[in-house]
Amino acid sequence: MKSNSVPTSLSRRMLVSTLAVLPLIGSLRSKAALAQGDQLPSWNDGAVKTSIIDFVARVTAQGSPDFVPPAERVAAFDNDGTLWSEHPMYVQFAFMLDRVKALAPLNPEWKSKQPFQAVLDEDMRALAASGEKGLVELMAATHAGMTSDEFAKIVSDWLGTARHPRFKRPYTEVVYQPMLELLAYLRSNGFKTFIVSGGGIEFMRPWSERVYDVPPEQVVGSSIKTKFEMRDGRPTLFRLPEINFNDDKAGKPIGINAHIGRRPIAAFGNSDGDLEMLQWTTMSGGVRLGLIVHHTDAEREYAYDRQSHFGKLDRALDAAAANKWTVVDIKKDWKRVFAFE
Amino acid sequence: MKSNSVPTSLSRRMLVSTLAVLPLIGSLRSKAALAQGDQLPSWNDGAVKTSIIDFVARVTAQGSPDFVPPAERVAAFDNDGTLWSEHPMYVQFAFMLDRVKALAPLNPEWKSKQPFQAVLDEDMRALAASGEKGLVELMAATHAGMTSDEFAKIVSDWLGTARHPRFKRPYTEVVYQPMLELLAYLRSNGFKTFIVSGGGIEFMRPWSERVYDVPPEQVVGSSIKTKFEMRDGRPTLFRLPEINFNDDKAGKPIGINAHIGRRPIAAFGNSDGDLEMLQWTTMSGGVRLGLIVHHTDAEREYAYDRQSHFGKLDRALDAAAANKWTVVDIKKDWKRVFAFE
């Protein structure tokens, strides 16, 4: 299972690169949307919006051959690039770099030791040159060596002060308004919404409920190993510098099966990391919705696809055409990208 | 982490042994129970029932300092010996033995090859002598080598025909009526109920919703590794003969953290395998409920504790006294054990 080998995939996902900015260019009112008031106001009318509303109408219509009981209405959402922005780099990657800087005073040797030196010098070439091995060292130094509770607090504190470099707002505000509406729309139709992300499960859980209304038990992600132990008479889970599971690519169906135990009937992604999740969800008979967010709007957000290192969309874009998945063209299909616009 | 080493723990849990049958030998009406009608009719009045009802009343009382918001009302239930009977052997162990017999015609060499020969000859001494290594071989031969969907069907088919050797009923009927009431009672008070079992997660999910009203996504258990692959153009998850996670003992808090992402406020177990889950749940400040089902009723069910090989209750029984966990004495506290009585 090469595609599931952790260091390789992590580095493919996370290695810093120059940002590929490829600007691209892009109505029909649904009866269903009109009938219950438009629950997707940030989506422009058109084939994409219609495909979503029609899917929901079909699987929720009592007596219809396509009816799916509420318990089986499972929807899986990728996070980076699908619910929040993953450019100019994955948010968790920015967190890792900031943590190295914050911990540097306690580790004076980092000034002259790679890959730490590269981070401190903001030398992205040297960082990229440190490869997978460097990335694993950085992850271990910043994501392990504390309890799960302590890590959750570190993440929350960081999110409280860190700002997106372009939008100058907390990362938790750089989330896609149309996707928030879609999450709520599905839930109002009896769906249970899950996040299924290549990002760290414990990096997302501290804020997923507040930001997405997705509780921690509905977050699936990558993880490192933990160890249970009593410390000063209190039970703790201590985070170890060892990868446990990589919830990306072929890992996504595995993570879905492990955590959810049933196959989603709708899946939402934006990159090749979501390909297998979309296959697993849609290629099983029955009415299914596979949707890919294609970042086409450099003006309001970013434009990237086949050449991007963060959120590369290549094979999955080809598969979308072959499998009739819905492809969102942000420029054309989203009336508004962020709530703060 | 010796306590989390998989083959050791699995064999300790599962190695066949002669059954230790140790026969052993209450009323105060709760206002809360009276107020909403008795939702726990199979529980005799007494300190145990009162401790459950008082706990629920405290954490659900709006404005009380002990109030817990519904989203955080997580309750974790062990399965074997807590929700259904684990004697004379773990149900999954019985399944494994039956599967060996069912597969024997396809594997003629098993007739003279341990540990298979021991199973086919029903030679429990030889089986025990095959130790952990034998157990792992049996697990691999019976639990791996098929897709997840196929395994779910094998489990469902087996449960449809297998009968508990003493009660002559499907195993899914040999479930504790008072615990079914407790699950429903907690849910009616805003709790989300999870199963957290040392048993196989994919062994429980095919029937957990029907029997316990616990959906697959709220089942946590032990697992083997799976591999995603396209077969004949269809995405599949194939079960590999390799342990992924052992959700027992110190593994239970790890499994809880991985799947649920928050700490339960109530945990229910019956054996030393549940000790760490009970510690993790109750030793964190706040009003918490830890409960141990003590099997004391050889007449209506079974009586076992410190000397038992299936569901040994020794250290956890001592810890219950030290930590003020509620201990259910089945003989005394349960008016009815099974619905079919």
XYZ file of C-alpha atoms in Angstrom:
682
model
C 0.000 0.000 0.000
C 2.436 2.593 -1.156
C -0.236 5.239 -1.440
C -0.918 4.819 2.242
C 2.682 5.062 3.363
C 2.643 7.879 5.824
C 5.788 9.896 5.403
C 5.496 9.873 1.633
C 1.902 11.016 1.576
C 2.366 13.558 4.311
C 5.250 15.103 2.542
C 3.440 15.101 -0.758
C 0.605 16.939 0.954
C 2.659 19.269 2.983
C 5.980 20.029 1.362
C 6.295 23.706 0.889
C 6.303 24.912 -2.671
C 5.765 28.073 -4.515
C 2.127 28.664 -5.043
C 0.790 27.957 -8.491
C -1.699 30.642 -9.319
C -3.565 29.800 -12.466
C -6.465 32.171 -12.967
C -9.328 30.697 -14.977
C -12.715 32.172 -16.037
C -17.479 31.116 -15.579
C -29.822 30.218 -14.204
C -32.165 28.099 -13.304
C -34.288 28.382 -10.176
C -34.931 25.067 -8.410
C -38.466 24.344 -7.351
C -37.248 22.597 -4.226
C -35.169 25.598 -3.194
C -38.100 27.917 -3.802
C -40.452 25.647 -1.913
C -38.554 25.706 1.359
C -36.881 29.102 0.984
C -33.386 29.214 -0.368
C -31.135 27.493 2.145
C -28.154 27.931 -0.142
C -28.209 31.715 -0.724
C -24.464 31.939 -1.398
C -24.758 29.535 -4.317
C -25.558 30.963 -7.720
C -28.395 29.261 -9.525
C -27.255 26.796 -12.144
C -26.494 23.164 -12.802
C -24.295 22.739 -9.728
C -26.826 24.090 -7.243
C -29.568 22.135 -8.971
C -27.595 18.882 -8.761
C -27.286 19.306 -4.994
C -30.923 20.154 -4.425
C -32.157 17.413 -6.729
C -30.014 14.824 -4.973
C -31.375 15.821 -1.581
C -34.926 15.846 -2.886
C -34.556 12.340 -4.318
C -33.050 10.641 -1.270
C -35.462 12.314 1.165
C -38.711 11.767 -0.751
C -40.804 9.262 1.207
C -41.952 6.440 -1.010
C -39.447 7.220 -3.736
C -37.325 4.303 -4.957
C -34.280 6.461 -4.144
C -35.377 7.144 -0.565
C -32.610 6.721 2.016
C -33.587 6.409 5.702
C -32.193 9.239 7.865
C -29.821 6.894 9.716
C -28.039 6.178 6.435
C -27.791 9.785 5.269
C -24.090 10.117 5.878
C -22.231 12.990 4.224
C -18.424 13.198 4.270
C -16.592 16.499 3.834
C -12.917 16.980 3.258
C -11.633 19.999 5.199
C -8.547 21.657 3.631
C -9.672 23.366 0.442
C -13.230 22.095 0.799
C -14.403 23.796 3.984
C -11.574 26.236 4.658
C -8.773 27.680 2.596
C -5.644 25.595 2.122
C -3.609 28.310 0.444
C -1.018 29.711 0.553
C -0.357 26.589 2.662
C -2.275 24.065 4.759
C -3.290 25.779 7.991
C -1.770 22.934 9.980
C 1.493 23.490 8.147
C 1.413 27.160 9.193
C 0.715 25.998 12.738
C 3.730 23.694 12.616
C 6.030 26.462 11.421
C 4.763 28.825 14.126
C 5.221 26.153 16.791
C 8.827 25.647 15.764
C 9.403 29.373 16.191
C 7.591 29.430 19.531
C 9.602 26.475 20.835
C 12.947 27.673 19.470
C 14.040 29.502 22.659
C 13.769 26.183 24.528
C 15.799 24.435 21.817
C 18.794 26.699 21.071
C 20.438 23.966 19.004
C 17.711 24.363 16.367
C 19.447 27.540 15.115
C 22.015 25.395 13.405
C 20.145 22.120 12.915
C 18.008 21.199 9.939
C 15.120 21.136 9.312
C 14.561 23.528 12.226
C 17.073 26.067 10.991
C 15.236 26.298 7.691
C 11.999 27.095 9.490
C 13.638 29.710 11.731
C 15.391 31.320 8.765
C 12.206 31.062 6.691
C 14.303 29.329 4.071
C 11.643 27.426 2.172
C 14.185 25.931 -0.261
C 16.154 24.343 2.562
C 12.921 23.191 4.179
C 11.784 21.513 0.974
C 15.227 19.940 0.656
C 14.844 18.314 4.084
C 12.150 16.153 2.484
C 9.921 13.680 4.249
C 12.470 13.025 6.936
C 12.523 16.696 7.829
C 8.774 16.904 7.872
C 8.470 13.939 10.209
C 11.011 15.554 12.552
C 9.067 18.807 12.544
C 5.803 16.994 13.213
C 7.315 15.069 16.100
C 8.785 18.229 17.632
C 5.542 20.186 17.386
C 2.702 17.650 17.581
C 3.952 15.126 20.145
C 5.368 15.203 23.656
C 2.304 16.551 25.421
C -1.085 15.238 26.511
C -4.075 15.360 24.180
C -5.668 17.983 26.402
C -2.537 20.116 26.279
C -2.358 19.813 22.510
C -5.990 20.902 22.161
C -5.197 24.016 24.191
C -2.095 24.778 22.108
C -4.196 24.562 18.939
C -6.975 26.722 20.353
C -4.529 29.347 21.623
C -2.749 29.458 18.284
C -5.993 29.826 16.336
C -6.901 32.687 18.649
C -3.915 34.744 17.533
C -2.789 33.428 14.118
C -4.050 35.266 11.057
C -4.390 34.210 7.453
C -1.576 36.033 5.628
C -3.786 37.373 2.857
C -7.174 37.847 4.479
C -5.785 39.055 7.826
C -8.398 37.126 9.747
C -8.395 34.101 12.028
C -8.175 30.944 9.961
C -11.493 29.821 11.385
C -13.109 32.738 9.541
C -11.468 31.837 6.256
C -14.118 29.176 5.736
C -16.357 28.921 2.696
C -19.772 30.397 3.323
C -21.453 28.275 0.618
C -20.098 25.132 2.245
C -21.346 26.204 5.694
C -24.765 26.604 4.109
C -24.440 23.205 2.465
C -23.552 21.536 5.779
C -26.594 23.107 7.429
C -28.831 22.313 4.461
C -27.901 18.636 4.573
C -28.387 18.485 8.341
C -31.803 20.093 8.010
C -32.613 17.227 5.649
C -31.685 14.559 8.157
C -28.059 14.061 7.132
C -25.277 13.443 9.608
C -22.275 15.475 8.479
C -18.740 14.196 8.992
C -15.379 15.749 8.301
C -12.960 13.313 6.682
C -9.656 15.108 6.366
C -6.025 14.341 5.695
C -5.308 16.867 8.431
C -4.787 15.948 12.058
C -7.910 14.763 13.848
C -6.826 16.452 17.070
C -5.947 19.615 15.190
C -9.553 19.928 13.982
C -11.612 18.781 16.917
C -10.985 21.756 19.199
C -12.889 24.067 16.837
C -14.960 21.916 14.424
C -18.111 22.197 16.498
C -17.904 25.970 16.898
C -17.035 26.646 13.256
C -18.852 23.897 11.332
C -21.354 22.595 13.864
C -19.637 19.212 13.464
C -19.001 17.626 16.870
C -15.644 15.954 17.619
C -17.111 12.464 17.273
C -17.926 13.266 13.651
C -14.394 14.308 12.758
C -12.150 11.771 11.032
C -8.525 12.625 10.336
C -4.899 11.643 10.505
C -3.461 10.796 13.893
C -0.347 10.029 15.845
C -0.180 7.302 18.447
C -1.173 8.040 22.023
C -0.365 6.274 25.246
C -2.598 6.003 28.292
C -0.918 6.507 31.627
C -1.620 7.666 35.142
C 0.332 10.845 35.943
C 0.192 12.175 39.497
C -2.893 10.058 40.040
C -4.695 11.407 36.985
C -5.339 9.474 33.782
C -3.780 11.069 30.717
C -3.308 10.377 27.032
C 0.202 11.280 25.991
C 0.994 12.035 22.360
C 3.846 9.969 20.936
C 6.105 10.956 18.019
C 4.804 8.130 15.867
C 2.268 8.224 13.040
C -0.830 6.130 13.740
C -2.970 6.683 10.657
C -2.842 8.780 7.514
C -6.375 9.702 6.545
C -5.601 10.735 2.989
C -6.107 9.199 -0.453
C -6.754 5.426 -0.050
C -6.723 6.086 3.699
C -10.001 8.018 3.502
C -12.296 5.051 2.810
C -10.407 3.184 5.529
C -10.902 6.068 7.962
C -14.562 6.320 6.991
C -15.081 2.628 7.570
C -13.206 2.692 10.867
C -15.018 5.711 12.292
C -18.422 5.730 10.656
C -18.950 2.104 9.774
C -21.213 2.872 6.886
C -20.682 4.188 3.438
C -21.540 7.857 2.885
C -24.143 8.665 0.266
C -22.564 12.053 -0.422
C -18.930 13.139 -0.406
C -17.332 16.533 -0.900
C -13.692 17.131 -1.717
C -11.380 19.285 -3.758
C -8.184 17.387 -4.471
C -6.630 14.097 -5.476
C -6.545 13.271 -1.770
C -10.322 12.901 -1.997
C -10.427 10.641 -5.045
C -10.796 7.333 -3.216
C -13.377 8.783 -0.808
C -15.440 9.912 -3.783
C -15.083 6.511 -5.436
C -16.014 4.706 -2.219
C -19.057 6.921 -1.794
C -20.447 7.034 -5.288
C -19.551 3.732 -6.942
C -21.863 1.508 -4.958
C -25.218 1.680 -6.674
C -28.029 3.953 -5.632
C -28.350 7.697 -6.004
C -25.156 9.274 -4.729
C -23.639 12.745 -4.767
C -19.943 13.254 -5.405
C -18.839 16.879 -5.481
C -15.502 18.539 -6.126
C -14.751 22.153 -5.290
C -12.568 23.505 -8.087
C -10.637 26.599 -7.030
C -10.992 28.918 -9.997
C -11.184 32.335 -8.418
C -7.834 34.023 -7.841
C -9.565 37.310 -7.232
C -11.787 36.319 -4.337
C -9.733 33.323 -3.152
C -7.179 31.264 -5.102
C -7.027 29.480 -8.431
C -5.198 26.176 -8.584
C -5.588 22.584 -9.680
C -3.280 20.228 -11.596
C 0.039 21.869 -10.706
C -0.589 22.799 -7.100
C 1.364 21.234 -4.259
C -1.202 22.092 -1.598
C -4.456 20.563 -2.760
C -3.429 19.227 -6.157
C -6.496 18.437 -8.273
C -5.557 16.318 -11.248
C -6.639 12.660 -11.313
C -9.771 13.502 -9.336
C -10.740 16.134 -11.905
C -10.493 13.544 -14.664
C -12.440 11.079 -12.546
C -15.145 13.682 -11.955
C -15.895 13.814 -15.660
C -15.885 10.037 -15.990
C -18.096 9.516 -12.933
C -20.465 12.465 -13.380
C -19.453 14.074 -10.120
C -20.554 17.648 -9.631
C -17.701 20.115 -10.098
C -18.075 23.487 -8.407
C -16.475 26.317 -10.338
C -16.012 28.790 -7.498
C -15.862 31.802 -9.761
C -19.120 30.902 -11.428
C -21.043 28.965 -8.781
C -20.392 30.847 -5.557
C -22.107 34.170 -5.079
C -20.040 34.773 -1.990
C -16.902 32.898 -0.899
C -16.424 34.103 2.681
C -18.849 35.524 5.218
C -16.566 38.514 5.757
C -16.696 39.640 2.127
C 2.941 -0.403 26.523
C 2.838 -4.035 27.432
C -0.798 -3.829 28.437
C -1.605 -2.758 24.912
C 0.333 -5.486 23.164
C -2.217 -7.114 20.968
C -1.576 -10.830 20.895
C -1.023 -10.956 24.666
C -4.207 -9.114 25.512
C -6.269 -10.932 22.951
C -5.180 -14.282 24.229
C -5.712 -13.282 27.841
C -9.230 -12.283 26.865
C -9.983 -15.142 24.636
C -8.077 -18.258 25.632
C -10.518 -20.982 26.398
C -10.665 -22.147 29.971
C -12.953 -24.070 32.184
C -15.658 -21.834 33.452
C -15.345 -20.674 37.028
C -18.768 -20.757 38.512
C -18.741 -19.107 41.899
C -22.262 -18.587 43.217
C -22.671 -15.581 45.540
C -25.694 -14.272 47.342
C -32.782 -4.232 48.734
C -35.582 -0.143 48.592
C -35.906 3.525 48.201
C -38.094 5.071 45.571
C -36.395 7.886 43.637
C -38.356 11.070 43.203
C -36.953 11.485 39.709
C -38.045 8.015 38.682
C -41.504 8.600 40.096
C -41.767 11.950 38.380
C -41.242 10.624 34.866
C -42.510 7.094 35.353
C -40.032 4.329 36.003
C -37.815 4.064 32.946
C -35.743 1.364 34.638
C -38.429 -1.192 35.527
C -36.029 -4.152 35.478
C -33.882 -2.574 38.171
C -34.779 -3.230 41.785
C -35.017 -0.151 43.962
C -31.930 0.411 46.066
C -28.647 2.261 46.233
C -27.521 1.206 42.752
C -30.640 2.368 40.950
C -30.652 5.544 43.011
C -27.041 6.315 42.121
C -27.886 6.120 38.411
C -30.987 8.270 38.663
C -29.318 10.821 40.915
C -26.387 11.135 38.543
C -28.671 11.768 35.589
C -30.735 14.257 37.575
C -27.637 16.209 38.594
C -26.025 16.520 35.167
C -29.291 17.383 33.422
C -30.629 19.966 35.891
C -30.546 23.359 34.173
C -28.777 25.915 36.322
C -27.179 23.293 38.552
C -23.420 23.600 39.053
C -23.195 19.989 37.854
C -25.108 20.653 34.639
C -23.524 19.142 31.526
C -24.676 20.389 28.090
C -26.269 17.653 25.957
C -23.377 17.647 23.465
C -21.050 16.535 26.247
C -23.296 13.823 27.650
C -21.256 10.931 26.349
C -21.814 7.486 27.851
C -19.502 4.555 27.062
C -20.645 0.955 27.415
C -18.488 -2.128 27.294
C -20.252 -4.936 25.406
C -19.148 -8.456 26.485
C -20.481 -9.060 29.989
C -21.948 -5.558 30.207
C -24.593 -5.571 27.486
C -24.678 -9.223 26.500
C -23.500 -12.435 28.075
C -19.839 -13.370 27.733
C -20.180 -16.856 29.221
C -19.523 -19.671 28.718
C -17.242 -17.863 26.233
C -17.056 -14.578 24.343
C -19.606 -14.707 21.542
C -16.938 -13.722 19.056
C -14.854 -16.658 20.243
C -17.786 -18.981 19.574
C -18.111 -17.366 16.147
C -14.427 -18.022 15.463
C -14.724 -21.700 16.408
C -17.812 -22.124 14.231
C -16.096 -20.413 11.319
C -13.156 -22.806 11.543
C -15.596 -25.708 11.349
C -17.473 -24.110 8.449
C -14.268 -23.487 6.517
C -12.702 -26.869 7.294
C -13.961 -28.617 4.113
C -12.094 -26.014 2.068
C -8.953 -26.566 4.147
C -8.511 -30.333 4.494
C -5.019 -29.890 5.947
C -6.565 -28.390 9.093
C -7.518 -31.907 10.255
C -3.927 -32.503 11.234
C -2.648 -28.984 11.766
C -2.788 -27.033 15.016
C -4.509 -24.938 16.210
C -7.181 -25.884 13.683
C -7.155 -29.550 14.605
C -7.873 -28.646 18.220
C -10.934 -26.648 17.162
C -12.204 -29.411 14.880
C -11.662 -32.043 17.579
C -13.148 -29.708 20.212
C -9.994 -30.322 22.200
C -9.953 -27.253 24.419
C -6.734 -28.310 26.152
C -4.838 -28.430 22.868
C -6.424 -25.161 21.830
C -5.296 -23.474 25.029
C -1.833 -24.953 24.517
C -1.581 -23.282 21.120
C -1.457 -19.992 23.006
C -1.426 -16.517 21.520
C 0.182 -17.715 18.340
C -2.642 -20.166 17.763
C -5.233 -17.554 18.492
C -3.738 -15.124 16.011
C -3.721 -17.864 13.360
C -7.374 -18.643 14.032
C -8.304 -14.967 13.868
C -6.464 -14.527 10.582
C -8.128 -17.601 9.072
C -11.629 -16.572 10.125
C -11.676 -12.748 10.277
C -9.510 -11.753 7.297
C -9.354 -12.532 3.599
C -12.678 -11.028 2.595
C -14.153 -7.560 2.097
C -15.738 -5.658 4.965
C -19.137 -6.065 3.343
C -18.631 -9.818 3.040
C -17.536 -10.086 6.648
C -20.621 -8.187 7.817
C -22.796 -10.689 5.952
C -20.920 -13.659 7.438
C -21.485 -12.248 10.934
C -25.168 -11.555 10.296
C -25.747 -14.998 8.813
C -24.006 -16.681 11.730
C -26.005 -14.725 14.305
C -29.153 -15.771 12.493
C -28.488 -19.444 13.165
C -26.120 -19.696 16.167
C -27.681 -20.281 19.570
C -26.396 -19.623 23.065
C -25.545 -23.091 24.448
C -27.391 -22.609 27.704
C -30.282 -20.309 26.839
C -30.921 -21.844 23.393
C -31.606 -18.451 21.872
C -29.848 -16.215 19.373
C -26.969 -14.434 21.065
C -28.593 -11.115 20.231
C -31.409 -12.070 22.609
C -29.029 -12.945 25.413
C -28.701 -9.246 26.213
C -29.359 -7.707 29.592
C -32.797 -6.136 29.777
C -31.804 -3.716 32.575
C -28.933 -2.437 30.443
C -31.214 -1.949 27.422
C -33.413 0.160 29.681
C -30.376 2.063 30.918
C -29.246 2.826 27.359
C -32.701 4.141 26.487
C -32.976 6.063 29.761
C -29.706 7.857 29.143
C -30.663 8.660 25.554
C -34.002 10.046 26.703
C -31.959 12.363 28.909
C -29.885 13.701 26.045
C -26.978 11.287 26.264
C -25.205 9.887 23.241
C -24.517 6.211 23.931
C -21.393 4.528 22.601
C -20.205 0.950 22.747
C -16.514 0.675 23.633
C -15.622 -2.986 23.442
C -12.552 -5.178 23.308
C -14.487 -7.165 20.727
C -14.208 -6.607 17.014
C -15.714 -3.363 15.766
C -16.903 -5.017 12.554
C -18.261 -7.946 14.507
C -20.599 -5.627 16.435
C -21.693 -3.091 13.862
C -23.920 -5.368 11.756
C -26.370 -5.731 14.667
C -25.659 -2.967 17.235
C -28.350 -0.669 15.871
C -31.037 -3.329 15.782
C -30.237 -4.747 19.214
C -29.017 -1.732 21.216
C -30.200 1.209 19.123
C -26.534 2.188 18.867
C -25.639 3.101 15.270
C -22.386 1.836 13.715
C -20.704 5.228 14.032
C -21.100 4.966 17.817
C -19.399 1.595 18.074
C -15.729 1.507 19.088
C -13.859 -1.780 19.136
C -10.806 -3.768 18.156
C -9.929 -3.947 14.490
C -7.732 -5.527 11.897
C -6.146 -3.582 9.076
C -8.051 -3.048 5.858
C -6.871 -2.153 2.394
C -8.737 -0.070 -0.154
C -8.674 -1.336 -3.705
C -10.672 -1.296 -6.898
C -11.893 -4.789 -7.811
C -13.658 -5.257 -11.114
C -14.249 -1.532 -11.214
C -15.792 -1.397 -7.765
C -14.157 0.097 -4.672
C -13.691 -2.402 -1.856
C -12.146 -2.616 1.595
C -10.312 -5.881 2.000
C -9.626 -7.304 5.468
C -5.979 -8.126 6.099
C -4.649 -10.712 8.582
C -2.994 -8.033 10.691
C -4.149 -6.489 13.958
C -4.776 -2.750 13.708
C -5.955 -1.819 17.187
C -6.771 -3.616 20.414
C -9.560 -1.724 22.146
C -9.110 -3.312 25.551
C -7.615 -2.204 28.878
C -5.368 0.840 28.282
C -6.575 0.717 24.681
C -10.087 1.787 25.684
C -9.270 5.415 26.547
C -7.198 5.541 23.360
C -10.119 4.162 21.337
C -12.500 6.597 23.022
C -10.251 9.525 22.238
C -9.724 8.386 18.658
C -13.405 7.815 17.899
C -15.309 10.148 20.167
C -12.820 12.905 20.813
C -14.295 13.797 24.143
C -14.202 12.208 27.528
C -17.341 10.326 28.546
C -19.098 11.451 31.718
C -20.418 7.946 32.363
C -18.849 4.552 31.715
C -20.213 1.045 32.188
C -18.113 -2.083 32.331
C -17.780 -5.426 34.049
C -14.169 -6.540 33.930
C -10.551 -5.561 34.315
C -10.622 -4.737 30.621
C -12.760 -1.745 31.556
C -10.559 -0.403 34.349
C -8.755 2.264 32.338
C -11.967 3.372 30.630
C -13.550 3.872 34.043
C -10.495 5.763 35.278
C -10.413 7.943 32.168
C -14.115 8.707 32.545
C -14.396 9.357 36.258
C -11.049 10.782 37.408
C -11.324 14.137 35.710
C -13.285 16.350 38.097
C -17.015 16.960 37.831
C -19.876 14.631 38.589
C -19.206 11.343 36.836
C -20.748 7.898 36.881
C -18.607 4.777 36.818
C -20.520 1.517 36.995
C -19.454 -2.108 37.101
C -21.771 -5.022 36.458
C -20.795 -7.770 38.893
C -21.986 -11.186 37.752
C -23.342 -12.753 40.919
C -26.288 -14.773 39.722
C -25.450 -18.327 38.649
C -29.101 -19.218 38.714
C -30.398 -16.665 36.241
C -27.114 -16.057 34.394
C -23.557 -16.701 35.595
C -21.486 -15.908 38.649
C -17.836 -15.026 38.154
C -15.252 -12.415 38.981
C -11.646 -12.680 40.186
C -10.867 -16.145 38.805
C -12.675 -15.990 35.500
C -10.826 -16.136 32.187
C -13.645 -14.590 30.188
C -14.402 -11.264 31.833
C -12.094 -11.421 34.822
C -13.087 -8.813 37.411
C -10.326 -8.338 39.940
C -8.347 -5.081 39.887
C -11.377 -3.185 38.660
C -13.429 -4.482 41.584
C -10.832 -3.163 44.010
C -10.705 0.115 42.103
C -14.491 0.394 42.287
C -14.351 0.530 46.071
C -11.503 3.052 46.053
C -13.175 5.289 43.467
C -16.779 4.999 44.650
C -17.949 3.447 41.401
C -21.377 1.901 41.448
C -21.242 -1.903 41.554
C -24.291 -3.759 40.282
C -24.938 -7.014 42.116
C -27.017 -8.764 39.473
C -28.667 -11.117 41.926
C -29.796 -8.251 44.093
C -30.152 -5.312 41.737
C -31.747 -6.765 38.632
C -35.395 -7.725 38.800
C -35.095 -9.354 35.436
C -31.919 -10.307 33.587
C -33.201 -11.154 30.088
C -36.327 -10.105 28.226
C -37.136 -13.765 27.538
C -37.314 -14.741 31.214
